[in-house]
Coordinates of N, CA and C in Angstrom, one line a residue:
M1 N -27.9 -13.9 -6.2 CA -28.0 -13.1 -5.0 C -26.7 -12.9 -4.4
R2 N -26.4 -11.6 -4.0 CA -25.1 -11.3 -3.5 C -24.9 -11.9 -2.1
K3 N -23.7 -12.4 -1.9 CA -23.4 -13.1 -0.6 C -23.4 -12.1 0.5
Q4 N -24.1 -12.4 1.6 CA -24.1 -11.5 2.8 C -22.8 -11.7 3.5
K5 N -22.1 -10.6 3.7 CA -20.8 -10.6 4.4 C -21.0 -10.6 5.9
Y6 N -20.2 -11.3 6.6 CA -20.3 -11.4 8.1 C -19.0 -10.7 8.6
Y7 N -19.2 -9.8 9.6 CA -18.1 -9.0 10.0 C -17.6 -9.2 11.4
G8 N -17.9 -10.4 11.9 CA -17.4 -10.7 13.3 C -18.1 -10.0 14.4
I9 N -19.4 -9.9 14.3 CA -20.2 -9.1 15.3 C -20.8 -10.0 16.4
R10 N -20.3 -11.3 16.4 CA -20.7 -12.2 17.5 C -20.4 -11.6 18.8
K11 N -21.3 -11.8 19.7 CA -21.2 -11.3 21.1 C -19.9 -11.9 21.7
N12 N -19.1 -11.0 22.4 CA -17.9 -11.4 23.1 C -16.8 -11.9 22.1
L13 N -16.9 -11.6 20.8 CA -15.8 -12.0 19.9 C -14.6 -11.2 20.2
K14 N -13.5 -11.8 20.4 CA -12.2 -11.2 20.7 C -11.4 -11.3 19.4
D15 N -11.6 -10.4 18.5 CA -11.0 -10.4 17.2 C -9.6 -9.7 17.2
V16 N -8.6 -10.5 16.9 CA -7.3 -9.9 16.9 C -6.7 -10.0 15.5
W17 N -6.8 -11.1 14.8 CA -6.2 -11.3 13.6 C -6.9 -10.7 12.4
W18 N -8.2 -10.8 12.4 CA -9.0 -10.3 11.3 C -9.2 -8.8 11.3
N19 N -9.3 -8.2 12.4 CA -9.7 -6.8 12.5 C -11.0 -6.5 11.7
S20 N -12.0 -7.2 12.0 CA -13.2 -7.1 11.2 C -13.8 -5.7 11.2
F21 N -13.6 -5.0 12.3 CA -14.1 -3.6 12.3 C -13.7 -2.8 11.2
M22 N -12.5 -3.1 10.6 CA -12.0 -2.3 9.5 C -12.9 -2.3 8.3
V23 N -13.6 -3.4 8.1 CA -14.4 -3.6 6.9 C -15.9 -3.7 7.2
R24 N -16.3 -3.3 8.4 CA -17.7 -3.4 8.8 C -18.6 -2.7 7.8
N25 N -18.3 -1.6 7.3 CA -19.2 -0.9 6.4 C -18.8 -1.1 4.9
C26 N -18.0 -2.0 4.6 CA -17.7 -2.3 3.2 C -18.8 -3.0 2.5
T27 N -19.2 -2.6 1.4 CA -20.3 -3.2 0.6 C -19.8 -3.7 -0.8
D28 N -18.5 -3.4 -1.1 CA -17.9 -3.8 -2.4 C -16.8 -4.7 -2.2
W29 N -17.0 -6.0 -2.5 CA -16.1 -7.1 -2.3 C -15.7 -7.8 -3.6
D30 N -14.5 -8.2 -3.6 CA -14.0 -9.1 -4.7 C -14.5 -10.5 -4.5
L31 N -14.4 -11.3 -5.5 CA -14.9 -12.7 -5.4 C -14.0 -13.5 -4.4
H32 N -12.8 -13.0 -4.2 CA -11.9 -13.7 -3.2 C -12.1 -13.1 -1.8
D33 N -13.1 -12.4 -1.6 CA -13.4 -11.8 -0.3 C -12.4 -10.8 0.1
I34 N -11.8 -10.1 -0.9 CA -10.9 -9.0 -0.6 C -11.7 -7.7 -0.8
P35 N -11.7 -6.8 0.2 CA -12.5 -5.5 0.0 C -11.9 -4.6 -1.0
F36 N -12.7 -3.9 -1.7 CA -12.2 -2.9 -2.6 C -11.8 -1.7 -1.8
C37 N -10.6 -1.2 -2.0 CA -10.1 0.0 -1.4 C -10.1 1.2 -2.4
R38 N -11.0 2.1 -2.2 CA -11.2 3.2 -3.1 C -10.3 4.4 -2.7
T39 N -9.8 5.1 -3.7 CA -9.1 6.3 -3.5 C -10.0 7.5 -3.4
M40 N -9.8 8.2 -2.3 CA -10.7 9.4 -2.0 C -10.5 10.4 -3.1
K41 N -9.3 10.8 -3.4 CA -9.0 11.7 -4.4 C -7.7 11.4 -5.1
E42 N -7.7 11.5 -6.4 CA -6.5 11.2 -7.2 C -5.6 12.4 -7.2
E43 N -4.6 12.3 -6.4 CA -3.6 13.4 -6.4 C -2.2 12.9 -6.3
I44 N -1.3 13.6 -6.9 CA 0.2 13.2 -6.8 C 0.7 13.8 -5.5
P45 N 1.3 12.9 -4.7 CA 1.9 13.5 -3.4 C 2.9 14.5 -3.6
E46 N 3.0 15.4 -2.7 CA 4.1 16.4 -2.7 C 5.4 15.7 -2.4
D47 N 5.3 14.8 -1.5 CA 6.5 14.0 -1.0 C 6.0 12.7 -0.5
I48 N 6.9 11.7 -0.4 CA 6.7 10.4 0.2 C 7.7 10.1 1.2
I49 N 7.4 9.7 2.4 CA 8.3 9.3 3.4 C 7.9 7.9 3.9
T50 N 8.8 7.3 4.6 CA 8.5 5.9 5.1 C 7.8 6.1 6.5
W51 N 7.2 4.9 6.9 CA 6.5 4.9 8.2 C 7.5 5.2 9.3
K52 N 8.7 4.7 9.2 CA 9.8 5.0 10.2 C 10.0 6.5 10.3
E53 N 10.1 7.2 9.1 CA 10.4 8.6 9.1 C 9.2 9.4 9.7
A54 N 8.0 8.9 9.4 CA 6.7 9.5 9.9 C 6.6 9.4 11.4
V55 N 7.0 8.3 11.9 CA 6.9 8.2 13.4 C 7.9 9.1 14.1
T56 N 9.1 9.3 13.5 CA 10.1 10.2 14.0 C 9.6 11.6 14.0
I57 N 9.0 12.0 12.8 CA 8.4 13.4 12.7 C 7.3 13.6 13.7
Y58 N 6.4 12.6 13.9 CA 5.3 12.7 14.8 C 5.8 12.8 16.2
D59 N 6.8 12.0 16.6 CA 7.2 12.1 18.0 C 7.9 13.4 18.3
K60 N 8.5 14.1 17.3 CA 9.1 15.4 17.6 C 8.1 16.5 17.5
R61 N 7.2 16.5 16.5 CA 6.3 17.7 16.3 C 5.1 17.7 17.2
I62 N 4.6 16.5 17.6 CA 3.4 16.4 18.4 C 3.6 17.2 19.8
K63 N 4.9 17.2 20.2 CA 5.2 17.9 21.5 C 5.1 19.4 21.3
E64 N 5.3 19.9 20.1 CA 5.3 21.3 19.8 C 3.9 21.8 19.4
N65 N 3.2 20.9 18.7 CA 1.9 21.3 18.2 C 1.1 20.1 17.9
E66 N 0.0 19.9 18.8 CA -0.8 18.7 18.6 C -1.6 18.7 17.4
N67 N -1.7 19.8 16.7 CA -2.5 19.8 15.4 C -1.6 20.0 14.2
F68 N -0.3 19.6 14.3 CA 0.6 19.8 13.2 C 0.1 19.0 12.0
H69 N 0.5 19.5 10.8 CA 0.3 18.8 9.5 C 1.5 18.7 8.7
H70 N 1.9 17.6 8.2 CA 3.1 17.4 7.4 C 2.6 17.0 6.0
C71 N 3.0 17.7 5.0 CA 2.5 17.5 3.6 C 3.3 16.4 2.9
A72 N 3.2 15.2 3.4 CA 3.8 14.1 2.7 C 2.9 12.8 2.9
Y73 N 3.0 12.0 1.9 CA 2.3 10.7 2.1 C 3.3 9.7 2.8
I74 N 2.7 8.8 3.5 CA 3.5 7.8 4.2 C 3.4 6.5 3.4
C75 N 4.6 5.9 3.2 CA 4.7 4.6 2.5 C 5.3 3.6 3.5
F76 N 5.2 2.3 3.1 CA 5.6 1.2 3.9 C 6.6 0.3 3.2
Y77 N 7.4 0.9 2.3 CA 8.4 0.2 1.5 C 9.7 0.1 2.4
I78 N 9.5 -0.6 3.5 CA 10.6 -0.9 4.4 C 10.4 -2.3 4.9
D79 N 11.4 -2.8 5.7 CA 11.2 -4.1 6.2 C 10.0 -4.3 7.1
D80 N 9.3 -5.4 6.9 CA 8.0 -5.5 7.7 C 8.2 -5.4 9.2
E81 N 9.3 -5.7 9.7 CA 9.5 -5.7 11.1 C 9.4 -4.2 11.7
R82 N 9.5 -3.2 10.8 CA 9.5 -1.9 11.2 C 8.1 -1.3 11.3
F83 N 7.1 -2.1 10.7 CA 5.7 -1.6 10.9 C 4.7 -2.7 11.2
D84 N 5.1 -3.9 11.1 CA 4.2 -5.0 11.4 C 4.6 -5.7 12.7
G85 N 3.8 -6.6 13.2 CA 4.1 -7.3 14.4 C 3.2 -6.9 15.5
I86 N 3.4 -7.3 16.7 CA 2.5 -7.1 17.9 C 2.4 -5.6 18.1
K87 N 3.4 -4.8 17.9 CA 3.4 -3.4 18.2 C 3.2 -2.6 16.9
G88 N 2.9 -3.2 15.8 CA 2.8 -2.6 14.5 C 1.4 -2.1 14.2
I89 N 1.2 -1.6 13.0 CA 0.0 -0.9 12.6 C -1.2 -1.8 12.5
W90 N -1.1 -3.2 12.3 CA -2.2 -4.1 12.3 C -2.8 -4.4 13.7
F91 N -1.9 -4.6 14.6 CA -2.3 -4.9 16.0 C -2.5 -3.7 16.9
N92 N -2.0 -2.5 16.4 CA -2.3 -1.3 17.1 C -2.8 -0.2 16.1
P93 N -3.9 -0.5 15.4 CA -4.3 0.4 14.4 C -4.8 1.8 14.8
Q94 N -5.4 1.9 16.0 CA -5.8 3.2 16.5 C -4.6 4.1 16.8
K95 N -3.5 3.5 17.3 CA -2.3 4.3 17.5 C -1.7 4.7 16.1
A96 N -1.7 3.8 15.2 CA -1.3 4.1 13.8 C -2.1 5.3 13.2
L97 N -3.4 5.2 13.4 CA -4.3 6.2 12.8 C -4.0 7.6 13.4
R98 N -3.7 7.6 14.7 CA -3.4 8.9 15.3 C -2.2 9.6 14.7
I99 N -1.2 8.8 14.3 CA 0.0 9.3 13.6 C -0.4 9.7 12.2
I100 N -1.1 8.8 11.4 CA -1.4 9.0 10.0 C -2.1 10.3 9.8
K101 N -3.1 10.6 10.7 CA -3.9 11.8 10.5 C -3.2 13.1 10.4
H102 N -1.9 13.1 10.8 CA -1.1 14.3 10.8 C -0.4 14.4 9.4
F103 N -0.6 13.5 8.5 CA 0.1 13.5 7.2 C -0.9 13.6 6.1
A104 N -0.4 13.9 4.9 CA -1.3 14.1 3.7 C -2.1 12.9 3.3
G105 N -1.5 11.7 3.6 CA -2.2 10.5 3.2 C -1.2 9.3 3.3
I106 N -1.7 8.1 2.8 CA -0.8 6.9 2.9 C -0.9 6.2 1.6
I107 N 0.2 5.5 1.3 CA 0.2 4.4 0.3 C 0.0 3.1 1.1
T108 N -1.0 2.3 0.8 CA -1.4 1.2 1.6 C -0.2 0.3 2.0
P109 N -0.2 -0.3 3.2 CA 0.9 -1.0 3.7 C 1.5 -2.1 2.7
D110 N 2.8 -2.2 2.6 CA 3.4 -3.2 1.8 C 3.7 -4.5 2.5
F111 N 2.6 -5.1 3.0 CA 2.8 -6.4 3.7 C 3.4 -7.4 2.7
S112 N 4.4 -8.1 3.1 CA 5.2 -8.9 2.1 C 4.4 -10.1 1.6
T113 N 4.7 -10.3 0.3 CA 4.1 -11.5 -0.4 C 5.2 -12.2 -1.2
Y114 N 6.3 -12.5 -0.5 CA 7.4 -13.2 -1.2 C 7.0 -14.5 -1.9
M115 N 7.7 -14.8 -2.9 CA 7.4 -16.0 -3.7 C 7.4 -17.3 -2.9
D116 N 8.3 -17.3 -1.9 CA 8.4 -18.6 -1.1 C 7.4 -18.6 0.1
F117 N 6.6 -17.5 0.2 CA 5.5 -17.6 1.2 C 4.4 -18.5 0.9
P118 N 3.8 -19.2 1.8 CA 2.6 -20.0 1.5 C 1.5 -19.1 0.8
E119 N 0.8 -19.7 -0.1 CA -0.2 -18.9 -0.8 C -1.2 -18.2 0.1
Y120 N -1.7 -18.9 1.1 CA -2.7 -18.3 2.0 C -2.1 -17.1 2.8
L121 N -0.8 -17.2 3.1 CA -0.2 -16.1 3.8 C -0.1 -14.9 2.9
K122 N 0.2 -15.1 1.6 CA 0.2 -14.0 0.6 C -1.2 -13.4 0.4
G123 N -2.2 -14.3 0.4 CA -3.5 -13.8 0.3 C -4.0 -13.0 1.5
W124 N -3.6 -13.4 2.7 CA -3.9 -12.7 3.9 C -3.3 -11.3 3.9
N125 N -2.0 -11.3 3.5 CA -1.3 -10.0 3.4 C -1.9 -9.0 2.4
T126 N -2.4 -9.6 1.3 CA -3.1 -8.8 0.3 C -4.4 -8.3 0.9
Y127 N -5.1 -9.1 1.6 CA -6.3 -8.7 2.2 C -6.0 -7.5 3.2
R128 N -5.0 -7.7 4.0 CA -4.6 -6.7 5.0 C -4.3 -5.3 4.3
M129 N -3.6 -5.3 3.2 CA -3.4 -4.1 2.5 C -4.6 -3.3 2.2
R130 N -5.6 -4.1 1.6 CA -6.9 -3.4 1.2 C -7.7 -3.0 2.4
A131 N -7.8 -3.9 3.4 CA -8.6 -3.7 4.5 C -8.1 -2.4 5.3
F132 N -6.8 -2.4 5.5 CA -6.3 -1.2 6.2 C -6.5 0.0 5.5
G133 N -6.3 0.0 4.1 CA -6.6 1.1 3.3 C -8.0 1.6 3.3
F134 N -8.9 0.6 3.2 CA -10.4 0.9 3.3 C -10.7 1.6 4.6
W135 N -10.2 1.1 5.7 CA -10.5 1.6 7.0 C -9.9 3.1 7.1
C136 N -8.7 3.3 6.6 CA -8.1 4.6 6.7 C -9.0 5.6 5.9
S137 N -9.4 5.2 4.7 CA -10.2 6.1 3.9 C -11.5 6.4 4.6
K138 N -12.1 5.4 5.3 CA -13.4 5.7 6.0 C -13.1 6.7 7.2
N139 N -11.9 6.8 7.6 CA -11.5 7.8 8.7 C -10.9 9.1 8.1
G140 N -11.2 9.3 6.8 CA -10.8 10.6 6.2 C -9.4 10.7 5.7
I141 N -8.7 9.6 5.6 CA -7.4 9.6 5.1 C -7.3 9.4 3.6
N142 N -6.5 10.2 2.9 CA -6.3 10.0 1.5 C -5.4 8.8 1.3
V143 N -5.9 7.9 0.4 CA -5.2 6.6 0.3 C -4.9 6.3 -1.2
I144 N -3.7 5.8 -1.4 CA -3.3 5.3 -2.7 C -3.0 3.8 -2.6
N145 N -3.5 3.0 -3.4 CA -3.3 1.5 -3.3 C -1.9 1.2 -3.7
N146 N -1.2 0.4 -2.9 CA 0.0 -0.2 -3.2 C -0.2 -1.5 -4.0
V147 N 0.5 -1.8 -5.0 CA 0.4 -3.0 -5.8 C 1.7 -3.8 -5.6
R148 N 1.5 -5.0 -5.2 CA 2.6 -5.9 -4.9 C 2.3 -7.3 -5.5
W149 N 3.2 -7.9 -6.2 CA 3.0 -9.1 -6.9 C 4.2 -10.0 -6.9
D150 N 3.9 -11.3 -7.2 CA 5.0 -12.2 -7.6 C 4.3 -13.2 -8.6
S151 N 5.1 -14.1 -9.2 CA 4.5 -14.9 -10.2 C 3.5 -16.0 -9.7
L152 N 3.5 -16.2 -8.4 CA 2.5 -17.2 -7.8 C 1.4 -16.5 -7.1
S153 N 1.2 -15.2 -7.2 CA 0.1 -14.5 -6.6 C -0.8 -13.8 -7.6
L154 N -0.7 -14.1 -8.8 CA -1.4 -13.4 -9.9 C -2.9 -13.6 -9.8
D155 N -3.4 -14.6 -9.1 CA -4.8 -14.8 -9.0 C -5.5 -13.8 -8.1
F156 N -4.7 -13.2 -7.3 CA -5.4 -12.2 -6.3 C -4.6 -10.9 -6.1
C157 N -3.4 -10.8 -6.6 CA -2.6 -9.6 -6.2 C -3.1 -8.3 -6.7
F158 N -4.0 -8.3 -7.7 CA -4.5 -7.0 -8.2 C -6.0 -6.8 -7.8
R159 N -6.5 -7.7 -6.9 CA -7.9 -7.6 -6.5 C -8.0 -6.6 -5.4
G160 N -9.2 -6.0 -5.4 CA -9.5 -5.0 -4.4 C -9.1 -3.6 -4.8
I161 N -8.6 -3.4 -6.1 CA -8.2 -2.1 -6.6 C -9.1 -1.8 -7.9
L162 N -9.7 -0.7 -7.9 CA -10.5 -0.3 -9.0 C -9.6 0.1 -10.2
Q163 N -10.2 -0.2 -11.4 CA -9.5 0.3 -12.6 C -9.5 1.8 -12.8
N164 N -8.6 2.3 -13.6 CA -8.6 3.7 -14.0 C -8.4 4.6 -12.8
S165 N -7.5 4.2 -11.8 CA -7.3 5.0 -10.6 C -5.8 5.3 -10.6
I166 N -5.3 5.7 -9.4 CA -3.9 5.9 -9.2 C -3.4 4.8 -8.3
V167 N -2.2 4.3 -8.6 CA -1.7 3.2 -7.8 C -0.2 3.5 -7.6
A168 N 0.4 2.7 -6.7 CA 1.8 2.9 -6.3 C 2.5 1.6 -6.3
I169 N 3.8 1.6 -6.7 CA 4.6 0.4 -6.5 C 6.0 0.8 -6.0
G170 N 6.7 -0.1 -5.4 CA 8.0 0.2 -4.9 C 9.1 -0.6 -5.6
T171 N 10.2 0.0 -6.0 CA 11.3 -0.7 -6.7 C 12.5 -0.7 -5.8
V172 N 12.4 -0.3 -4.6 CA 13.6 -0.2 -3.8 C 14.2 -1.5 -3.4
A173 N 13.4 -2.6 -3.4 CA 14.0 -3.9 -3.1 C 13.8 -4.9 -4.2
S174 N 13.5 -4.5 -5.4 CA 13.2 -5.4 -6.5 C 14.4 -5.9 -7.2
R175 N 15.6 -5.4 -6.8 CA 16.9 -5.8 -7.4 C 16.9 -5.7 -8.9
L176 N 16.3 -4.6 -9.4 CA 16.2 -4.4 -10.9 C 17.5 -3.9 -11.5
R177 N 18.5 -3.6 -10.6 CA 19.8 -3.2 -11.2 C 20.5 -4.4 -11.8
Y178 N 20.0 -5.6 -11.5 CA 20.5 -6.8 -12.1 C 19.7 -7.1 -13.3
L179 N 20.3 -7.3 -14.5 CA 19.5 -7.5 -15.7 C 18.7 -8.8 -15.6
K180 N 19.1 -9.8 -14.9 CA 18.4 -11.1 -14.9 C 17.1 -10.9 -14.2
N181 N 16.8 -9.9 -13.4 CA 15.6 -9.7 -12.7 C 14.6 -8.9 -13.4
R182 N 15.0 -8.2 -14.5 CA 14.1 -7.2 -15.1 C 13.0 -7.8 -16.0
A183 N 13.3 -8.9 -16.7 CA 12.3 -9.5 -17.6 C 11.0 -9.9 -16.9
E184 N 11.1 -10.6 -15.8 CA 9.9 -11.0 -15.0 C 9.2 -9.8 -14.4
F185 N 10.0 -8.8 -13.9 CA 9.3 -7.7 -13.3 C 8.6 -6.9 -14.4
E186 N 9.2 -6.7 -15.6 CA 8.5 -6.0 -16.6 C 7.3 -6.7 -17.1
Q187 N 7.3 -8.0 -17.2 CA 6.2 -8.8 -17.6 C 5.0 -8.6 -16.7
K188 N 5.3 -8.7 -15.3 CA 4.2 -8.5 -14.4 C 3.7 -7.0 -14.3
F189 N 4.7 -6.1 -14.5 CA 4.3 -4.7 -14.5 C 3.3 -4.4 -15.6
L190 N 3.6 -4.9 -16.8 CA 2.7 -4.7 -18.0 C 1.4 -5.4 -17.7
L191 N 1.4 -6.6 -17.0 CA 0.1 -7.2 -16.7 C -0.7 -6.4 -15.8
M192 N 0.0 -5.7 -14.8 CA -0.7 -4.9 -13.9 C -1.4 -3.7 -14.7
I193 N -0.7 -3.2 -15.6 CA -1.3 -2.1 -16.4 C -2.5 -2.6 -17.3
E194 N -2.4 -3.8 -17.8 CA -3.5 -4.4 -18.6 C -4.7 -4.6 -17.7
T195 N -4.4 -5.1 -16.5 CA -5.5 -5.5 -15.6 C -6.2 -4.2 -14.9
L196 N -5.4 -3.3 -14.4 CA -5.9 -2.2 -13.6 C -6.1 -0.9 -14.4
K197 N -5.4 -0.8 -15.6 CA -5.5 0.4 -16.4 C -5.4 1.7 -15.6
P198 N -4.3 1.8 -14.9 CA -4.2 3.0 -14.0 C -3.9 4.3 -14.8
K199 N -4.4 5.4 -14.3 CA -4.1 6.7 -14.9 C -2.8 7.2 -14.5
I200 N -2.4 7.0 -13.2 CA -1.1 7.5 -12.7 C -0.5 6.3 -11.9
I201 N 0.8 6.2 -12.1 CA 1.6 5.2 -11.3 C 2.7 5.9 -10.5
I202 N 2.6 5.8 -9.2 CA 3.6 6.4 -8.3 C 4.7 5.3 -8.1
V203 N 5.9 5.7 -8.3 CA 7.0 4.7 -8.1 C 7.9 5.2 -7.0
Y204 N 8.0 4.4 -6.0 CA 8.9 4.8 -4.9 C 10.3 4.1 -5.1
G205 N 11.3 4.8 -5.5 CA 12.5 4.3 -6.0 C 12.8 4.6 -7.4
S206 N 13.8 4.1 -8.0 CA 14.1 4.4 -9.4 C 13.1 3.9 -10.4
A207 N 12.8 4.8 -11.4 CA 11.9 4.4 -12.5 C 12.7 4.5 -13.8
N208 N 14.0 4.4 -13.7 CA 14.9 4.5 -14.8 C 15.1 3.1 -15.5
Y209 N 14.0 2.5 -15.9 CA 14.1 1.2 -16.5 C 13.2 1.2 -17.8
P210 N 13.5 0.3 -18.8 CA 12.8 0.3 -20.0 C 11.2 0.2 -19.9
C211 N 10.8 -0.6 -18.9 CA 9.3 -0.8 -18.8 C 8.6 0.5 -18.5
F212 N 9.3 1.4 -17.8 CA 8.7 2.7 -17.5 C 8.8 3.6 -18.7
N213 N 10.0 3.6 -19.3 CA 10.2 4.5 -20.4 C 9.3 4.2 -21.6
S214 N 8.8 2.9 -21.7 CA 8.0 2.5 -22.8 C 6.6 3.2 -22.7
L215 N 6.3 3.8 -21.6 CA 5.0 4.4 -21.4 C 4.9 5.8 -21.8
W216 N 6.0 6.3 -22.4 CA 6.0 7.8 -22.8 C 4.9 8.1 -23.8
T217 N 4.6 7.1 -24.7 CA 3.7 7.4 -25.7 C 2.2 7.1 -25.3
T218 N 2.0 6.7 -24.0 CA 0.7 6.5 -23.5 C 0.2 7.6 -22.7
E219 N -1.1 7.5 -22.2 CA -1.7 8.5 -21.4 C -1.4 8.3 -19.9
I220 N -0.7 7.2 -19.6 CA -0.3 6.9 -18.2 C 0.8 7.8 -17.7
K221 N 0.6 8.4 -16.6 CA 1.6 9.2 -16.0 C 2.4 8.5 -15.0
I222 N 3.8 8.5 -15.1 CA 4.6 7.8 -14.1 C 5.4 8.9 -13.4
V223 N 5.3 8.9 -12.0 CA 5.9 9.8 -11.2 C 6.8 9.1 -10.2
S224 N 8.1 9.3 -10.2 CA 9.0 8.6 -9.3 C 9.5 9.5 -8.2
F225 N 9.6 8.9 -7.0 CA 10.1 9.6 -5.8 C 11.4 8.8 -5.3
P226 N 12.4 9.5 -5.0 CA 13.6 8.9 -4.5 C 13.3 8.2 -3.2
S227 N 14.0 7.1 -2.9 CA 13.9 6.4 -1.7 C 14.5 7.2 -0.6
S228 N 14.3 6.9 0.7 CA 14.8 7.6 1.8 C 16.3 7.7 1.8
R229 N 16.9 6.6 1.3 CA 18.4 6.5 1.2 C 18.9 7.5 0.2
N230 N 18.2 7.7 -0.9 CA 18.7 8.6 -2.0 C 18.1 9.9 -2.0
R231 N 17.2 10.3 -1.0 CA 16.5 11.5 -1.1 C 17.3 12.7 -1.2
K232 N 18.4 12.7 -0.5 CA 19.3 13.9 -0.4 C 20.0 14.2 -1.8
Q233 N 20.2 13.1 -2.5 CA 20.8 13.2 -3.8 C 19.9 13.3 -5.0
S234 N 18.6 13.2 -4.7 CA 17.6 13.1 -5.8 C 16.5 14.1 -5.6
S235 N 15.7 14.3 -6.6 CA 14.4 15.1 -6.5 C 13.4 14.4 -7.3
I236 N 12.1 14.8 -7.1 CA 11.0 14.1 -7.9 C 11.3 14.3 -9.4
K237 N 11.0 13.2 -10.1 CA 11.2 13.2 -11.5 C 10.0 12.7 -12.2
V238 N 9.4 13.5 -13.1 CA 8.3 13.1 -13.9 C 8.8 12.4 -15.1
V239 N 8.5 11.1 -15.2 CA 9.1 10.3 -16.3 C 8.2 10.3 -17.5
A240 N 6.9 10.3 -17.3 CA 6.0 10.3 -18.5 C 4.8 11.1 -18.2

């Protein structure tokens, strides 16, 4: 018998940390109680900008046109302090949604899961990625799942993402330019492919590494977008 989920509907419940309203209508859960975040439509973004850039665009354009639309997906491959915290997207989700609705979609938040984080903190941040994405999709936002892992989070880091979909990863802070860091990254990257079997992988940052080039002979499409720092010098490159 399927376990009945409880969504924090107790009278007078002052829910701050869980944000149970985000998953109130979710009926598809992982065994680790991580909600599945479904992609509304599988499309390759025209452009990807960071949350910080999106806020700047919103603050400027909303004064000129309250119905403006910017054809870019928002990503969160930036320091957590720029989008998380008391004034961030988790504790002020309605404000975040007002901004997000003016853009083409989002890549789910990259809440950190560093190797030296406690396991339960990494699990909570993985839950928050999927819950926030699920909630956005229920509010009509196009969502692409961000995949984040380390060697100590493999039990849950791929959970809540359907197979044969589109996913995104960030390489901007992975330190892959150093050879000593590539072997482990490539091992976990190939494990992600084996587990999720994605059709399309969006890469924010450089995809000029052997683990990406090795997919040329497969049906998986790799599309890389330059980071905000390198955007002026780069353009979108289809690798495979």
